[in-house]
Short mmCIF file of N, CA and C in Angstrom, two decimals:
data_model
loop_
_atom_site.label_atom_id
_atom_site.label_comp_id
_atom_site.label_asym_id
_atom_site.label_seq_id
_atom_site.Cartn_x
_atom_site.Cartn_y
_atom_site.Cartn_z
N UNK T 525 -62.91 117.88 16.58
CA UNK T 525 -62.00 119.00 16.75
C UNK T 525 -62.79 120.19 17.31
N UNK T 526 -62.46 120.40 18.71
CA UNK T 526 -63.15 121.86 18.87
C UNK T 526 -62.42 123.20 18.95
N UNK T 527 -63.08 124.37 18.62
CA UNK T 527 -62.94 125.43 18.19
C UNK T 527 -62.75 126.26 19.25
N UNK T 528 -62.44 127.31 19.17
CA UNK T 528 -62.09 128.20 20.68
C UNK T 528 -63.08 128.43 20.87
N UNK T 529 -64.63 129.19 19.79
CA UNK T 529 -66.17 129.17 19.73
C UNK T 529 -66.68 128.34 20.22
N UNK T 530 -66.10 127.34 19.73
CA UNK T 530 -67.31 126.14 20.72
C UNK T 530 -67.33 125.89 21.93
N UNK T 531 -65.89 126.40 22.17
CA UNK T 531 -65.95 125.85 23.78
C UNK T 531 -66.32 127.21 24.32
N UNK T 532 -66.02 128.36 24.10
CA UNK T 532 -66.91 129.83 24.54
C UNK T 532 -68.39 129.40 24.85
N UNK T 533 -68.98 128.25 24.24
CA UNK T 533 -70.22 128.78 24.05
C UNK T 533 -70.66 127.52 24.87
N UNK T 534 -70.04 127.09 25.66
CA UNK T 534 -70.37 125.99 26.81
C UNK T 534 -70.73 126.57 28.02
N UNK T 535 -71.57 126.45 28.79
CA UNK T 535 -72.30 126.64 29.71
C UNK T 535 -71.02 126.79 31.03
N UNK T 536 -69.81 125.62 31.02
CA UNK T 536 -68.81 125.91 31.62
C UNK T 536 -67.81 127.33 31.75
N UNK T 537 -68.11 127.76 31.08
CA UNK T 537 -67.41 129.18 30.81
C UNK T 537 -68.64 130.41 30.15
N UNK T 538 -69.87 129.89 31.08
CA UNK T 538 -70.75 131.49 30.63
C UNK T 538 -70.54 132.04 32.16
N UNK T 539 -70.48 133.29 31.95
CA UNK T 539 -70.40 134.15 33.29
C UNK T 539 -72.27 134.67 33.36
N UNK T 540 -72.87 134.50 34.67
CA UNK T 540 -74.11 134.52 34.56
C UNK T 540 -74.41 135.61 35.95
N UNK T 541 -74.72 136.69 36.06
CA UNK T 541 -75.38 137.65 36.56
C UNK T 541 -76.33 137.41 36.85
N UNK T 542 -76.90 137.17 38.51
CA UNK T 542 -78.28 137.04 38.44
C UNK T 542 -79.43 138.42 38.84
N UNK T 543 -80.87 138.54 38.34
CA UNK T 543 -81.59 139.22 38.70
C UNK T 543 -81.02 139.52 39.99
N UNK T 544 -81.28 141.03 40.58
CA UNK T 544 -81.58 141.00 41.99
C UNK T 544 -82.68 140.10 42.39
N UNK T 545 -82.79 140.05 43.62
CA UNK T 545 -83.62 139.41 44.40
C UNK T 545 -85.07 141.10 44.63
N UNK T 546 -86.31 140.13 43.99
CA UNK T 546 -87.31 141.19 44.48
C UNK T 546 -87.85 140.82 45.60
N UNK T 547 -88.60 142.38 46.69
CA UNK T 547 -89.50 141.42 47.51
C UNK T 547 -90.80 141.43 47.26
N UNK T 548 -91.35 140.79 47.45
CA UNK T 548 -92.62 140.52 47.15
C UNK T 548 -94.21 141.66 47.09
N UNK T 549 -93.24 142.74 48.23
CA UNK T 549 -94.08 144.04 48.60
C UNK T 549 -93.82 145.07 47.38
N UNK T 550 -92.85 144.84 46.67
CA UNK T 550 -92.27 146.15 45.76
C UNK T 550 -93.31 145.74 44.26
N UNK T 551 -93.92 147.07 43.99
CA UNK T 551 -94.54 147.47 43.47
C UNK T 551 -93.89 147.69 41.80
N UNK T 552 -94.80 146.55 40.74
CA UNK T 552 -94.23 146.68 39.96
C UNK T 552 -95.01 147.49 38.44
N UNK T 553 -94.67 147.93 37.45
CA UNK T 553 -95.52 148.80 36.26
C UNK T 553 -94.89 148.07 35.44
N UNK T 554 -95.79 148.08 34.51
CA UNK T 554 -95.86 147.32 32.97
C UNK T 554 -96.13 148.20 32.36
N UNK T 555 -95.79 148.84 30.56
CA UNK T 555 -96.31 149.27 29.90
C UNK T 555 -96.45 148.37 28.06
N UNK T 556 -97.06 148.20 27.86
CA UNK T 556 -97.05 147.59 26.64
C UNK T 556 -97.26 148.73 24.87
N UNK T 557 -96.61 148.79 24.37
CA UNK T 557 -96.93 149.93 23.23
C UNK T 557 -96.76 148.15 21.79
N UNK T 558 -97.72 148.89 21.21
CA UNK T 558 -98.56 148.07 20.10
C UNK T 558 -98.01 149.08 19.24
N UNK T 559 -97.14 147.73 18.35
CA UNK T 559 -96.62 148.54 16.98
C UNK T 559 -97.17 148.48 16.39
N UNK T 560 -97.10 149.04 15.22
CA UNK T 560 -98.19 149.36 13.62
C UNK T 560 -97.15 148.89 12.60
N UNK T 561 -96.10 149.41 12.31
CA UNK T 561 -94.71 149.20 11.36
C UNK T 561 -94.00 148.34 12.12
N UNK T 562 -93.92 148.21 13.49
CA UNK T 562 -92.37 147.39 13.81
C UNK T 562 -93.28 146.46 14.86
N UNK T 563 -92.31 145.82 15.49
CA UNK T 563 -93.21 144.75 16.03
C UNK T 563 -93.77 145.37 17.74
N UNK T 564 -94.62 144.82 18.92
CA UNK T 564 -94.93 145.00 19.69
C UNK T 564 -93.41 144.36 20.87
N UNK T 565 -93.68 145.99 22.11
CA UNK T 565 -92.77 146.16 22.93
C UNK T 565 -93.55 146.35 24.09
N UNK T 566 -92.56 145.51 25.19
CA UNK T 566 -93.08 145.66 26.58
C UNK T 566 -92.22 145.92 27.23
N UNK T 567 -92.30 147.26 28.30
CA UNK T 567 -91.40 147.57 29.33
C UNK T 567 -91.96 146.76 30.91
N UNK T 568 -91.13 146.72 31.54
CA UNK T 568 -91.22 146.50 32.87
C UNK T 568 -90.33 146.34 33.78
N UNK T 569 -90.57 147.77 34.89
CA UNK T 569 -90.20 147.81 36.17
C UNK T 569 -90.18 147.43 37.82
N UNK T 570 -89.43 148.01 38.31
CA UNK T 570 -90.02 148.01 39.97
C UNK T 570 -89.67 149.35 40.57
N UNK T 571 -90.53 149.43 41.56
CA UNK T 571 -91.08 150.65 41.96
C UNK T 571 -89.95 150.54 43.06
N UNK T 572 -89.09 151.46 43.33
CA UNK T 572 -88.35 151.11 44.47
C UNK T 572 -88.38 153.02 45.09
N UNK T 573 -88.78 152.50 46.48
CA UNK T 573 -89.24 153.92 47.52
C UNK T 573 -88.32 154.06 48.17
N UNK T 574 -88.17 156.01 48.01
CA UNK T 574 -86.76 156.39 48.63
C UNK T 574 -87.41 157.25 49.11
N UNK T 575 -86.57 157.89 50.53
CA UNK T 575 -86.95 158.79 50.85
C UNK T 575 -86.11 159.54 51.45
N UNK T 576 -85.92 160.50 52.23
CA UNK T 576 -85.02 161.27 53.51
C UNK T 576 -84.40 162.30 51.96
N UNK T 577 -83.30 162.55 52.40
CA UNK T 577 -82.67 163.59 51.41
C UNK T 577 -82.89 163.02 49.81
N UNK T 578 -82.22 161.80 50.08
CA UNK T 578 -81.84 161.46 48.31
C UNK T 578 -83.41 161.55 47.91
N UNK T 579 -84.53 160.89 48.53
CA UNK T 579 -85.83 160.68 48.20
C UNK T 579 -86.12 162.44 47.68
N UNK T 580 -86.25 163.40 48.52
CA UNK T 580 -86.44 164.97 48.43
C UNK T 580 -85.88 165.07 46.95
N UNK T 581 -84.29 164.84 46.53
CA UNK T 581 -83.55 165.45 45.92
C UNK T 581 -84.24 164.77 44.20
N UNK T 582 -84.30 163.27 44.72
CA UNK T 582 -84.79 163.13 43.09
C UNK T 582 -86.43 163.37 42.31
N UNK T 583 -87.40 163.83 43.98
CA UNK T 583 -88.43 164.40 43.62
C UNK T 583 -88.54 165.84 42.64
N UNK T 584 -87.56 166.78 43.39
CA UNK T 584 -87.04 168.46 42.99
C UNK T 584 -86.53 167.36 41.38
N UNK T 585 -85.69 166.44 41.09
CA UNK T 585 -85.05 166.16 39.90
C UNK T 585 -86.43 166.31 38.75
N UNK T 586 -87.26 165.26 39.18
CA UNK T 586 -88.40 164.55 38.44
C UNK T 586 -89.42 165.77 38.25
N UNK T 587 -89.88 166.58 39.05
CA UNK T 587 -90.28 167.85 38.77
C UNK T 587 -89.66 168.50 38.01
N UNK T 588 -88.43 169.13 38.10
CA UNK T 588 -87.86 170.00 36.93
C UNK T 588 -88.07 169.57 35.07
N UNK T 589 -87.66 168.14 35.91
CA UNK T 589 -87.76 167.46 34.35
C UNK T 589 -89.35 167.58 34.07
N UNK T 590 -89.95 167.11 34.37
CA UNK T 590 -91.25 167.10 33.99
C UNK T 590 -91.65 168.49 33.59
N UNK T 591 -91.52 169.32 34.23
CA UNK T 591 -92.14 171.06 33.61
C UNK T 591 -91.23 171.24 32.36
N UNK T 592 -90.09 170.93 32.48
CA UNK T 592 -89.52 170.98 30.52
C UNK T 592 -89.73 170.30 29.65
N UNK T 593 -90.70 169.18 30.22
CA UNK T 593 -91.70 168.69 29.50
C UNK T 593 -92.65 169.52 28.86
N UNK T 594 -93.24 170.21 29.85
CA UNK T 594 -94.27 170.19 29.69
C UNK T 594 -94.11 171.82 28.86
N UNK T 595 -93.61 172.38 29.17
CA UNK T 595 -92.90 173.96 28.02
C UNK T 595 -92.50 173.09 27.03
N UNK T 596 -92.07 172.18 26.62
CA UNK T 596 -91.37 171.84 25.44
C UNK T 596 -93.09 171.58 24.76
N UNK T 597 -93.72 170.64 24.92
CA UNK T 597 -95.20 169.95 24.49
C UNK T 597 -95.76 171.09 24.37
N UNK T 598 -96.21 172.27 25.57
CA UNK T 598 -96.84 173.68 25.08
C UNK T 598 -96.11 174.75 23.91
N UNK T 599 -95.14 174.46 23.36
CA UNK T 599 -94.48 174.98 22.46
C UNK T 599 -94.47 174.66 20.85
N UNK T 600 -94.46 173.39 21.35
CA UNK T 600 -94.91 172.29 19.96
C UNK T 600 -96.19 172.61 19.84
N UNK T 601 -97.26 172.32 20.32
CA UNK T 601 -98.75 172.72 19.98
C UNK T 601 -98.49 174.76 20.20
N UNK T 602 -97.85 175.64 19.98
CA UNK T 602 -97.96 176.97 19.57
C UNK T 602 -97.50 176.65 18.01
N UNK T 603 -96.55 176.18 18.22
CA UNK T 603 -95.57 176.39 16.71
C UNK T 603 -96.11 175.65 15.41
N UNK T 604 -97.24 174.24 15.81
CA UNK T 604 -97.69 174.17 14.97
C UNK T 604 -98.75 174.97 14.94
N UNK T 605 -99.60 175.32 15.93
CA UNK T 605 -101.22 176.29 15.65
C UNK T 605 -100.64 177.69 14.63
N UNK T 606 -99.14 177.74 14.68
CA UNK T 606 -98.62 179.18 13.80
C UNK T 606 -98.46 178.77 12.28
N UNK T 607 -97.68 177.71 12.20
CA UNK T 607 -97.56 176.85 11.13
C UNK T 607 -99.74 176.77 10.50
N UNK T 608 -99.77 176.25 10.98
CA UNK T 608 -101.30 175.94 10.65
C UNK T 608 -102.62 177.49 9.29
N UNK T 609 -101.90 178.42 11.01
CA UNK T 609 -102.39 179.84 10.66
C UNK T 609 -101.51 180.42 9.33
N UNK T 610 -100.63 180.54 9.53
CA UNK T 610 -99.80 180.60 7.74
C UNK T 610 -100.06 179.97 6.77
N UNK T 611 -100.44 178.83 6.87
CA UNK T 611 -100.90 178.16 5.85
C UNK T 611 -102.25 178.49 5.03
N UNK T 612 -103.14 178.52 6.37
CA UNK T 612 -104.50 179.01 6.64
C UNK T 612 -104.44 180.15 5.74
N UNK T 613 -103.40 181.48 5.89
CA UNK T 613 -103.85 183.28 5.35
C UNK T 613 -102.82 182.97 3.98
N UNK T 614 -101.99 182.06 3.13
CA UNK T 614 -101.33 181.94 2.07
C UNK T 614 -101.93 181.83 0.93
#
């Protein structure tokens, strides 16, 4: 007797998406982060090069973002060196 599950779970009725197609020239990054508490994770991309306007537009993007990075990180190291110093004169 089969189940509406069982037959869902037949290869005849999986809908299958494939990878794009890479080419062989596109440039790919790995990062690996080593857990301590949870287990070990690996990312990995492809480098895909743009350029003309959209290329310009998401450089200006990736810059902006990055400097509110980087005020956010210089803010965190003030607020604790203040934290620190209060503690320090208490």
């Amino acid at each position: 007797m089969n189940s509406e599950r069982e037959n869902a779970d037949t290869t005849e009725n999986a809908v299958v998406i494939p990878f794009p197609r890479r080419s062989t020239n596109d440039a790919t990054w790995i990062y690996r982060q080593s857990g301590h508490r949870t287990r070990s994770r690996r990312f990995v991309g492809t480098v895909i090069r743009v350029g003309g306007a959209e290329g310009r537009r998401l450089r200006r993007e990736l810059a902006s973002i990055t400097a509110d990075l980087l005020r956010w990180a210089a803010q965190q190291q003030r607020d604790e060196a203040t934290d620190e110093n209060q503690e320090r004169a208490a």
